[in-house]
């Protein structure tokens, strides 16, 4: 059973980070698009966040809890594991609680009557940029703690 949960953990991390990188690349590329194409790009961003990133983050947290149970039962949680758990759970909370819903709201936007981006587009876009960046950095710290610091 350990192998299954490890697979879920690694697959979830791949979906999470892959979805984050795809979102970042799409967002940078979309800056130069005309308004209707830019909104189409953010509809794609919304789908990436909801289909890849969100489920990946949930999978990582759930499998991480299961995989860390033996350490918790013994009462000896190593520092690398505590760092991985703390930063990973915090990153997932930010990603699932703020970034994914923000991306979903961006994906539902339409052009204003003048054919321009709506007024609150920039606010939502910046919220997505900042929360995704913070969650991504914390996820990378968790990944480093579980791979580099552990050994």
Short mmCIF file of N, CA and C in Angstrom, two decimals:
data_model
loop_
_atom_site.label_atom_id
_atom_site.label_comp_id
_atom_site.label_asym_id
_atom_site.label_seq_id
_atom_site.Cartn_x
_atom_site.Cartn_y
_atom_site.Cartn_z
N UNK A 1 0.82 -1.19 0.00
CA UNK A 1 0.00 0.00 0.00
C UNK A 1 0.87 1.26 0.00
N UNK A 2 2.04 1.17 0.58
CA UNK A 2 2.96 2.30 0.61
C UNK A 2 3.29 2.76 -0.82
N UNK A 3 3.49 1.80 -1.71
CA UNK A 3 3.81 2.13 -3.10
C UNK A 3 2.70 2.90 -3.79
N UNK A 4 1.46 2.50 -3.52
CA UNK A 4 0.31 3.20 -4.11
C UNK A 4 0.28 4.65 -3.66
N UNK A 5 0.44 4.89 -2.35
CA UNK A 5 0.37 6.25 -1.83
C UNK A 5 1.57 7.08 -2.30
N UNK A 6 2.71 6.45 -2.47
CA UNK A 6 3.86 7.16 -3.01
C UNK A 6 3.59 7.56 -4.46
N UNK A 7 2.97 6.67 -5.23
CA UNK A 7 2.59 6.99 -6.61
C UNK A 7 1.62 8.17 -6.64
N UNK A 8 0.60 8.14 -5.78
CA UNK A 8 -0.36 9.25 -5.72
C UNK A 8 0.36 10.55 -5.36
N UNK A 9 1.30 10.47 -4.42
CA UNK A 9 2.04 11.66 -3.98
C UNK A 9 2.86 12.24 -5.14
N UNK A 10 3.59 11.40 -5.83
CA UNK A 10 4.44 11.88 -6.93
C UNK A 10 3.60 12.35 -8.12
N UNK A 11 2.54 11.63 -8.43
CA UNK A 11 1.66 12.03 -9.52
C UNK A 11 0.97 13.36 -9.19
N UNK A 12 0.52 13.50 -7.96
CA UNK A 12 -0.10 14.75 -7.53
C UNK A 12 0.86 15.92 -7.63
N UNK A 13 2.11 15.71 -7.21
CA UNK A 13 3.11 16.78 -7.30
C UNK A 13 3.37 17.14 -8.76
N UNK A 14 3.40 16.14 -9.61
CA UNK A 14 3.62 16.39 -11.04
C UNK A 14 2.47 17.22 -11.62
N UNK A 15 1.23 16.84 -11.30
CA UNK A 15 0.07 17.60 -11.78
C UNK A 15 0.07 19.02 -11.23
N UNK A 16 0.38 19.15 -9.95
CA UNK A 16 0.38 20.45 -9.30
C UNK A 16 1.42 21.38 -9.92
N UNK A 17 2.67 20.95 -9.94
CA UNK A 17 3.72 21.80 -10.48
C UNK A 17 3.59 21.98 -11.99
N UNK A 18 3.19 20.93 -12.69
CA UNK A 18 2.99 21.05 -14.14
C UNK A 18 1.89 22.02 -14.47
N UNK A 19 0.79 21.94 -13.73
CA UNK A 19 -0.31 22.88 -13.93
C UNK A 19 0.11 24.31 -13.61
N UNK A 20 0.93 24.46 -12.57
CA UNK A 20 1.42 25.79 -12.21
C UNK A 20 2.33 26.38 -13.28
N UNK A 21 3.21 25.55 -13.83
CA UNK A 21 4.10 26.02 -14.89
C UNK A 21 3.30 26.36 -16.15
N UNK A 22 2.32 25.50 -16.49
CA UNK A 22 1.48 25.77 -17.66
C UNK A 22 0.71 27.08 -17.48
N UNK A 23 0.19 27.32 -16.30
CA UNK A 23 -0.52 28.55 -16.01
C UNK A 23 0.40 29.75 -16.16
N UNK A 24 1.62 29.63 -15.65
CA UNK A 24 2.57 30.73 -15.73
C UNK A 24 2.94 31.05 -17.19
N UNK A 25 3.24 30.04 -17.96
CA UNK A 25 3.62 30.25 -19.36
C UNK A 25 2.45 30.87 -20.14
N UNK A 26 1.26 30.35 -19.92
CA UNK A 26 0.08 30.87 -20.61
C UNK A 26 -0.18 32.32 -20.22
N UNK A 27 -0.04 32.63 -18.96
CA UNK A 27 -0.27 34.00 -18.50
C UNK A 27 0.72 34.98 -19.09
N UNK A 28 1.98 34.59 -19.19
CA UNK A 28 3.00 35.46 -19.78
C UNK A 28 2.73 35.65 -21.27
N UNK A 29 2.41 34.57 -21.96
CA UNK A 29 2.14 34.66 -23.39
C UNK A 29 0.88 35.50 -23.68
N UNK A 30 -0.12 35.40 -22.82
CA UNK A 30 -1.41 36.07 -23.06
C UNK A 30 -1.33 37.58 -22.86
N UNK A 31 -0.27 38.08 -22.23
CA UNK A 31 -0.16 39.52 -22.00
C UNK A 31 -0.24 40.33 -23.30
N UNK A 32 0.18 39.74 -24.39
CA UNK A 32 0.24 40.46 -25.66
C UNK A 32 -0.94 40.16 -26.57
N UNK A 33 -1.92 39.41 -26.08
CA UNK A 33 -3.09 39.07 -26.87
C UNK A 33 -4.10 40.21 -26.84
N UNK A 34 -4.95 40.26 -27.87
CA UNK A 34 -6.06 41.22 -27.87
C UNK A 34 -7.07 40.75 -26.81
N UNK A 35 -7.93 41.65 -26.32
CA UNK A 35 -8.79 41.31 -25.18
C UNK A 35 -9.59 40.01 -25.30
N UNK A 36 -10.23 39.75 -26.43
CA UNK A 36 -11.04 38.52 -26.50
C UNK A 36 -10.17 37.27 -26.48
N UNK A 37 -9.01 37.32 -27.10
CA UNK A 37 -8.09 36.18 -27.06
C UNK A 37 -7.48 36.03 -25.67
N UNK A 38 -7.25 37.14 -25.01
CA UNK A 38 -6.69 37.08 -23.66
C UNK A 38 -7.67 36.41 -22.70
N UNK A 39 -8.94 36.74 -22.83
CA UNK A 39 -9.95 36.09 -21.99
C UNK A 39 -10.05 34.60 -22.32
N UNK A 40 -9.88 34.24 -23.59
CA UNK A 40 -9.87 32.82 -23.97
C UNK A 40 -8.70 32.10 -23.31
N UNK A 41 -7.56 32.76 -23.25
CA UNK A 41 -6.39 32.17 -22.59
C UNK A 41 -6.67 31.97 -21.10
N UNK A 42 -7.38 32.90 -20.48
CA UNK A 42 -7.69 32.74 -19.07
C UNK A 42 -8.78 31.70 -18.82
N UNK A 43 -9.62 31.43 -19.82
CA UNK A 43 -10.53 30.30 -19.70
C UNK A 43 -9.74 28.99 -19.69
N UNK A 44 -8.69 28.93 -20.49
CA UNK A 44 -7.80 27.77 -20.48
C UNK A 44 -7.05 27.67 -19.16
N UNK A 45 -6.60 28.80 -18.64
CA UNK A 45 -5.95 28.83 -17.33
C UNK A 45 -6.89 28.28 -16.26
N UNK A 46 -8.14 28.68 -16.32
CA UNK A 46 -9.14 28.20 -15.37
C UNK A 46 -9.25 26.67 -15.43
N UNK A 47 -9.30 26.14 -16.64
CA UNK A 47 -9.40 24.69 -16.80
C UNK A 47 -8.16 23.99 -16.27
N UNK A 48 -6.99 24.52 -16.54
CA UNK A 48 -5.74 23.93 -16.05
C UNK A 48 -5.74 23.90 -14.53
N UNK A 49 -6.14 24.99 -13.93
CA UNK A 49 -6.16 25.07 -12.47
C UNK A 49 -7.16 24.08 -11.87
N UNK A 50 -8.35 23.99 -12.45
CA UNK A 50 -9.40 23.13 -11.90
C UNK A 50 -9.17 21.65 -12.18
N UNK A 51 -8.59 21.32 -13.34
CA UNK A 51 -8.45 19.92 -13.73
C UNK A 51 -7.11 19.33 -13.30
N UNK A 52 -6.05 20.11 -13.33
CA UNK A 52 -4.73 19.59 -12.99
C UNK A 52 -4.26 20.02 -11.60
N UNK A 53 -4.16 21.32 -11.41
CA UNK A 53 -3.54 21.84 -10.20
C UNK A 53 -4.32 21.52 -8.93
N UNK A 54 -5.60 21.79 -8.92
CA UNK A 54 -6.41 21.54 -7.72
C UNK A 54 -6.40 20.08 -7.29
N UNK A 55 -6.75 19.15 -8.18
CA UNK A 55 -6.71 17.73 -7.81
C UNK A 55 -5.30 17.26 -7.45
N UNK A 56 -4.30 17.79 -8.12
CA UNK A 56 -2.93 17.42 -7.79
C UNK A 56 -2.57 17.81 -6.37
N UNK A 57 -2.94 19.04 -5.99
CA UNK A 57 -2.66 19.51 -4.63
C UNK A 57 -3.40 18.67 -3.58
N UNK A 58 -4.65 18.34 -3.87
CA UNK A 58 -5.42 17.50 -2.94
C UNK A 58 -4.77 16.13 -2.80
N UNK A 59 -4.37 15.55 -3.94
CA UNK A 59 -3.71 14.23 -3.91
C UNK A 59 -2.42 14.24 -3.12
N UNK A 60 -1.65 15.30 -3.27
CA UNK A 60 -0.38 15.40 -2.53
C UNK A 60 -0.63 15.47 -1.03
N UNK A 61 -1.58 16.29 -0.62
CA UNK A 61 -1.84 16.45 0.82
C UNK A 61 -2.39 15.16 1.42
N UNK A 62 -3.37 14.55 0.76
CA UNK A 62 -3.95 13.31 1.30
C UNK A 62 -2.92 12.19 1.37
N UNK A 63 -2.18 12.00 0.30
CA UNK A 63 -1.17 10.94 0.31
C UNK A 63 -0.04 11.27 1.28
N UNK A 64 0.28 12.55 1.40
CA UNK A 64 1.32 12.94 2.36
C UNK A 64 0.93 12.62 3.79
N UNK A 65 -0.32 12.83 4.12
CA UNK A 65 -0.80 12.49 5.46
C UNK A 65 -0.67 11.00 5.70
N UNK A 66 -1.11 10.21 4.73
CA UNK A 66 -1.03 8.74 4.86
C UNK A 66 0.42 8.30 4.97
N UNK A 67 1.29 8.84 4.13
CA UNK A 67 2.70 8.43 4.13
C UNK A 67 3.43 8.84 5.41
N UNK A 68 2.98 9.90 6.05
CA UNK A 68 3.66 10.37 7.26
C UNK A 68 3.13 9.71 8.53
N UNK A 69 2.08 8.92 8.43
CA UNK A 69 1.49 8.28 9.62
C UNK A 69 2.48 7.45 10.44
N UNK A 70 3.33 6.63 9.82
CA UNK A 70 4.28 5.87 10.64
C UNK A 70 5.18 6.76 11.50
N UNK A 71 5.61 7.89 10.96
CA UNK A 71 6.44 8.81 11.74
C UNK A 71 5.65 9.42 12.89
N UNK A 72 4.39 9.75 12.62
CA UNK A 72 3.56 10.37 13.67
C UNK A 72 3.22 9.38 14.77
N UNK A 73 3.00 8.11 14.39
CA UNK A 73 2.69 7.09 15.40
C UNK A 73 3.87 6.85 16.33
N UNK A 74 5.07 6.93 15.77
CA UNK A 74 6.28 6.75 16.58
C UNK A 74 6.59 7.99 17.42
N UNK A 75 6.04 9.13 17.00
CA UNK A 75 6.31 10.37 17.71
C UNK A 75 7.66 10.97 17.35
N UNK A 76 8.26 10.49 16.27
CA UNK A 76 9.56 11.00 15.84
C UNK A 76 9.44 11.53 14.41
N UNK A 77 8.99 12.76 14.31
CA UNK A 77 8.86 13.39 13.00
C UNK A 77 10.15 14.16 12.73
N UNK A 78 10.93 13.70 11.73
CA UNK A 78 12.19 14.39 11.43
C UNK A 78 11.95 15.81 10.92
N UNK A 79 12.96 16.63 11.04
CA UNK A 79 12.84 18.03 10.62
C UNK A 79 12.49 18.19 9.15
N UNK A 80 13.09 17.37 8.28
CA UNK A 80 12.80 17.48 6.85
C UNK A 80 11.33 17.19 6.57
N UNK A 81 10.76 16.22 7.31
CA UNK A 81 9.36 15.86 7.11
C UNK A 81 8.44 16.96 7.63
N UNK A 82 8.80 17.52 8.77
CA UNK A 82 8.00 18.62 9.33
C UNK A 82 8.01 19.81 8.37
N UNK A 83 9.17 20.14 7.79
CA UNK A 83 9.26 21.23 6.83
C UNK A 83 8.43 20.91 5.59
N UNK A 84 8.52 19.68 5.09
CA UNK A 84 7.76 19.30 3.92
C UNK A 84 6.26 19.37 4.20
N UNK A 85 5.83 18.87 5.33
CA UNK A 85 4.40 18.88 5.66
C UNK A 85 3.88 20.30 5.86
N UNK A 86 4.61 21.11 6.57
CA UNK A 86 4.16 22.48 6.87
C UNK A 86 4.05 23.31 5.60
N UNK A 87 5.11 23.32 4.81
CA UNK A 87 5.09 24.14 3.59
C UNK A 87 4.13 23.56 2.55
N UNK A 88 4.03 22.24 2.47
CA UNK A 88 3.14 21.61 1.51
C UNK A 88 1.67 21.87 1.82
N UNK A 89 1.30 21.73 3.08
CA UNK A 89 -0.09 21.98 3.47
C UNK A 89 -0.45 23.46 3.30
N UNK A 90 0.45 24.35 3.68
CA UNK A 90 0.21 25.78 3.51
C UNK A 90 0.08 26.12 2.02
N UNK A 91 0.95 25.57 1.20
CA UNK A 91 0.88 25.80 -0.25
C UNK A 91 -0.43 25.29 -0.82
N UNK A 92 -0.85 24.12 -0.39
CA UNK A 92 -2.11 23.55 -0.90
C UNK A 92 -3.30 24.39 -0.47
N UNK A 93 -3.30 24.88 0.76
CA UNK A 93 -4.40 25.73 1.22
C UNK A 93 -4.50 27.01 0.38
N UNK A 94 -3.36 27.61 0.07
CA UNK A 94 -3.35 28.82 -0.76
C UNK A 94 -3.81 28.48 -2.17
N UNK A 95 -3.28 27.40 -2.72
CA UNK A 95 -3.62 27.02 -4.09
C UNK A 95 -5.10 26.68 -4.22
N UNK A 96 -5.59 25.83 -3.34
CA UNK A 96 -6.97 25.36 -3.43
C UNK A 96 -7.96 26.43 -2.94
N UNK A 97 -7.57 27.16 -1.91
CA UNK A 97 -8.49 28.13 -1.32
C UNK A 97 -8.54 29.48 -2.00
N UNK A 98 -7.46 29.88 -2.70
CA UNK A 98 -7.44 31.21 -3.30
C UNK A 98 -7.15 31.14 -4.81
N UNK A 99 -6.08 30.46 -5.21
CA UNK A 99 -5.66 30.50 -6.62
C UNK A 99 -6.67 29.83 -7.56
N UNK A 100 -7.12 28.63 -7.22
CA UNK A 100 -8.06 27.93 -8.10
C UNK A 100 -9.39 28.69 -8.22
N UNK A 101 -9.99 29.17 -7.11
CA UNK A 101 -11.22 29.96 -7.26
C UNK A 101 -11.01 31.26 -8.04
N UNK A 102 -9.84 31.89 -7.87
CA UNK A 102 -9.55 33.10 -8.63
C UNK A 102 -9.45 32.81 -10.12
N UNK A 103 -8.78 31.71 -10.46
CA UNK A 103 -8.68 31.30 -11.87
C UNK A 103 -10.06 30.98 -12.43
N UNK A 104 -10.90 30.36 -11.62
CA UNK A 104 -12.26 30.06 -12.08
C UNK A 104 -13.03 31.35 -12.36
N UNK A 105 -12.89 32.34 -11.50
CA UNK A 105 -13.55 33.63 -11.73
C UNK A 105 -13.02 34.31 -12.98
N UNK A 106 -11.71 34.25 -13.20
CA UNK A 106 -11.13 34.81 -14.42
C UNK A 106 -11.67 34.12 -15.66
N UNK A 107 -11.86 32.81 -15.56
CA UNK A 107 -12.36 32.05 -16.69
C UNK A 107 -13.80 32.36 -17.06
N UNK A 108 -14.55 32.94 -16.14
CA UNK A 108 -15.95 33.28 -16.41
C UNK A 108 -16.15 34.71 -16.90
N UNK A 109 -15.08 35.49 -16.96
CA UNK A 109 -15.21 36.89 -17.37
C UNK A 109 -15.53 37.01 -18.86
N UNK A 110 -16.22 38.07 -19.19
CA UNK A 110 -16.50 38.41 -20.58
C UNK A 110 -16.06 39.83 -20.85
N UNK A 111 -16.03 40.21 -22.10
CA UNK A 111 -15.66 41.57 -22.47
C UNK A 111 -16.71 42.56 -21.97
N UNK A 112 -16.27 43.78 -21.65
CA UNK A 112 -17.24 44.80 -21.27
C UNK A 112 -17.94 45.32 -22.53
N UNK A 113 -18.93 46.18 -22.40
CA UNK A 113 -19.68 46.64 -23.58
C UNK A 113 -18.82 47.34 -24.65
N UNK A 114 -17.68 47.88 -24.26
CA UNK A 114 -16.79 48.54 -25.23
C UNK A 114 -15.88 47.55 -25.95
N UNK A 115 -15.95 46.26 -25.56
CA UNK A 115 -15.07 45.26 -26.17
C UNK A 115 -13.71 45.17 -25.51
N UNK A 116 -13.61 45.74 -24.31
CA UNK A 116 -12.35 45.73 -23.56
C UNK A 116 -12.44 44.75 -22.38
N UNK A 117 -11.30 44.56 -21.73
CA UNK A 117 -11.28 43.71 -20.53
C UNK A 117 -12.09 44.38 -19.43
N UNK A 118 -12.80 43.59 -18.62
CA UNK A 118 -13.58 44.19 -17.52
C UNK A 118 -12.65 44.85 -16.50
N UNK A 119 -13.22 45.79 -15.74
CA UNK A 119 -12.42 46.56 -14.78
C UNK A 119 -11.72 45.67 -13.75
N UNK A 120 -12.37 44.66 -13.26
CA UNK A 120 -11.78 43.83 -12.20
C UNK A 120 -10.87 42.72 -12.73
N UNK A 121 -10.66 42.68 -14.04
CA UNK A 121 -9.76 41.69 -14.62
C UNK A 121 -8.36 41.80 -14.02
N UNK A 122 -7.82 43.02 -13.98
CA UNK A 122 -6.45 43.22 -13.50
C UNK A 122 -6.31 42.82 -12.03
N UNK A 123 -7.32 43.11 -11.22
CA UNK A 123 -7.28 42.73 -9.81
C UNK A 123 -7.24 41.21 -9.65
N UNK A 124 -8.10 40.53 -10.39
CA UNK A 124 -8.13 39.06 -10.32
C UNK A 124 -6.84 38.47 -10.86
N UNK A 125 -6.33 39.02 -11.95
CA UNK A 125 -5.09 38.51 -12.54
C UNK A 125 -3.93 38.65 -11.56
N UNK A 126 -3.83 39.79 -10.90
CA UNK A 126 -2.73 39.98 -9.93
C UNK A 126 -2.90 39.08 -8.72
N UNK A 127 -4.13 38.86 -8.29
CA UNK A 127 -4.36 37.92 -7.18
C UNK A 127 -3.91 36.52 -7.57
N UNK A 128 -4.21 36.12 -8.80
CA UNK A 128 -3.79 34.80 -9.28
C UNK A 128 -2.27 34.72 -9.37
N UNK A 129 -1.64 35.76 -9.88
CA UNK A 129 -0.17 35.78 -10.00
C UNK A 129 0.48 35.63 -8.63
N UNK A 130 0.06 36.43 -7.68
CA UNK A 130 0.70 36.42 -6.36
C UNK A 130 0.41 35.14 -5.58
N UNK A 131 -0.83 34.72 -5.55
CA UNK A 131 -1.14 33.52 -4.76
C UNK A 131 -0.53 32.27 -5.40
N UNK A 132 -0.52 32.21 -6.71
CA UNK A 132 0.10 31.06 -7.38
C UNK A 132 1.60 31.06 -7.18
N UNK A 133 2.21 32.23 -7.21
CA UNK A 133 3.66 32.32 -6.99
C UNK A 133 4.04 31.90 -5.58
N UNK A 134 3.28 32.36 -4.61
CA UNK A 134 3.56 32.00 -3.21
C UNK A 134 3.34 30.51 -3.00
N UNK A 135 2.20 29.98 -3.49
CA UNK A 135 1.92 28.56 -3.34
C UNK A 135 2.97 27.72 -4.06
N UNK A 136 3.38 28.14 -5.24
CA UNK A 136 4.39 27.41 -6.00
C UNK A 136 5.73 27.40 -5.30
N UNK A 137 6.13 28.54 -4.74
CA UNK A 137 7.40 28.60 -4.01
C UNK A 137 7.36 27.69 -2.78
N UNK A 138 6.25 27.71 -2.05
CA UNK A 138 6.13 26.83 -0.88
C UNK A 138 6.13 25.36 -1.29
N UNK A 139 5.48 25.04 -2.41
CA UNK A 139 5.49 23.66 -2.90
C UNK A 139 6.89 23.22 -3.29
N UNK A 140 7.66 24.12 -3.89
CA UNK A 140 9.05 23.78 -4.23
C UNK A 140 9.91 23.59 -2.99
N UNK A 141 9.65 24.37 -1.95
CA UNK A 141 10.37 24.18 -0.68
C UNK A 141 10.02 22.80 -0.11
N UNK A 142 8.75 22.43 -0.17
CA UNK A 142 8.34 21.11 0.32
C UNK A 142 9.01 20.01 -0.50
N UNK A 143 9.07 20.18 -1.79
CA UNK A 143 9.72 19.20 -2.66
C UNK A 143 11.21 19.09 -2.33
N UNK A 144 11.85 20.23 -2.14
CA UNK A 144 13.28 20.21 -1.77
C UNK A 144 13.49 19.57 -0.41
N UNK A 145 12.60 19.82 0.53
CA UNK A 145 12.73 19.22 1.86
C UNK A 145 12.63 17.71 1.79
N UNK A 146 11.76 17.20 0.95
CA UNK A 146 11.58 15.76 0.84
C UNK A 146 12.62 15.07 0.00
N UNK A 147 13.36 15.81 -0.79
CA UNK A 147 14.35 15.18 -1.66
C UNK A 147 15.78 15.56 -1.28
N UNK A 148 16.09 16.83 -1.24
CA UNK A 148 17.45 17.28 -0.98
C UNK A 148 17.82 17.26 0.49
N UNK A 149 16.94 17.79 1.34
CA UNK A 149 17.25 17.90 2.77
C UNK A 149 17.23 16.53 3.43
N UNK A 150 16.37 15.67 2.97
CA UNK A 150 16.20 14.34 3.56
C UNK A 150 17.51 13.54 3.48
N UNK A 151 18.18 13.65 2.40
CA UNK A 151 19.38 12.83 2.21
C UNK A 151 20.59 13.63 2.59
#
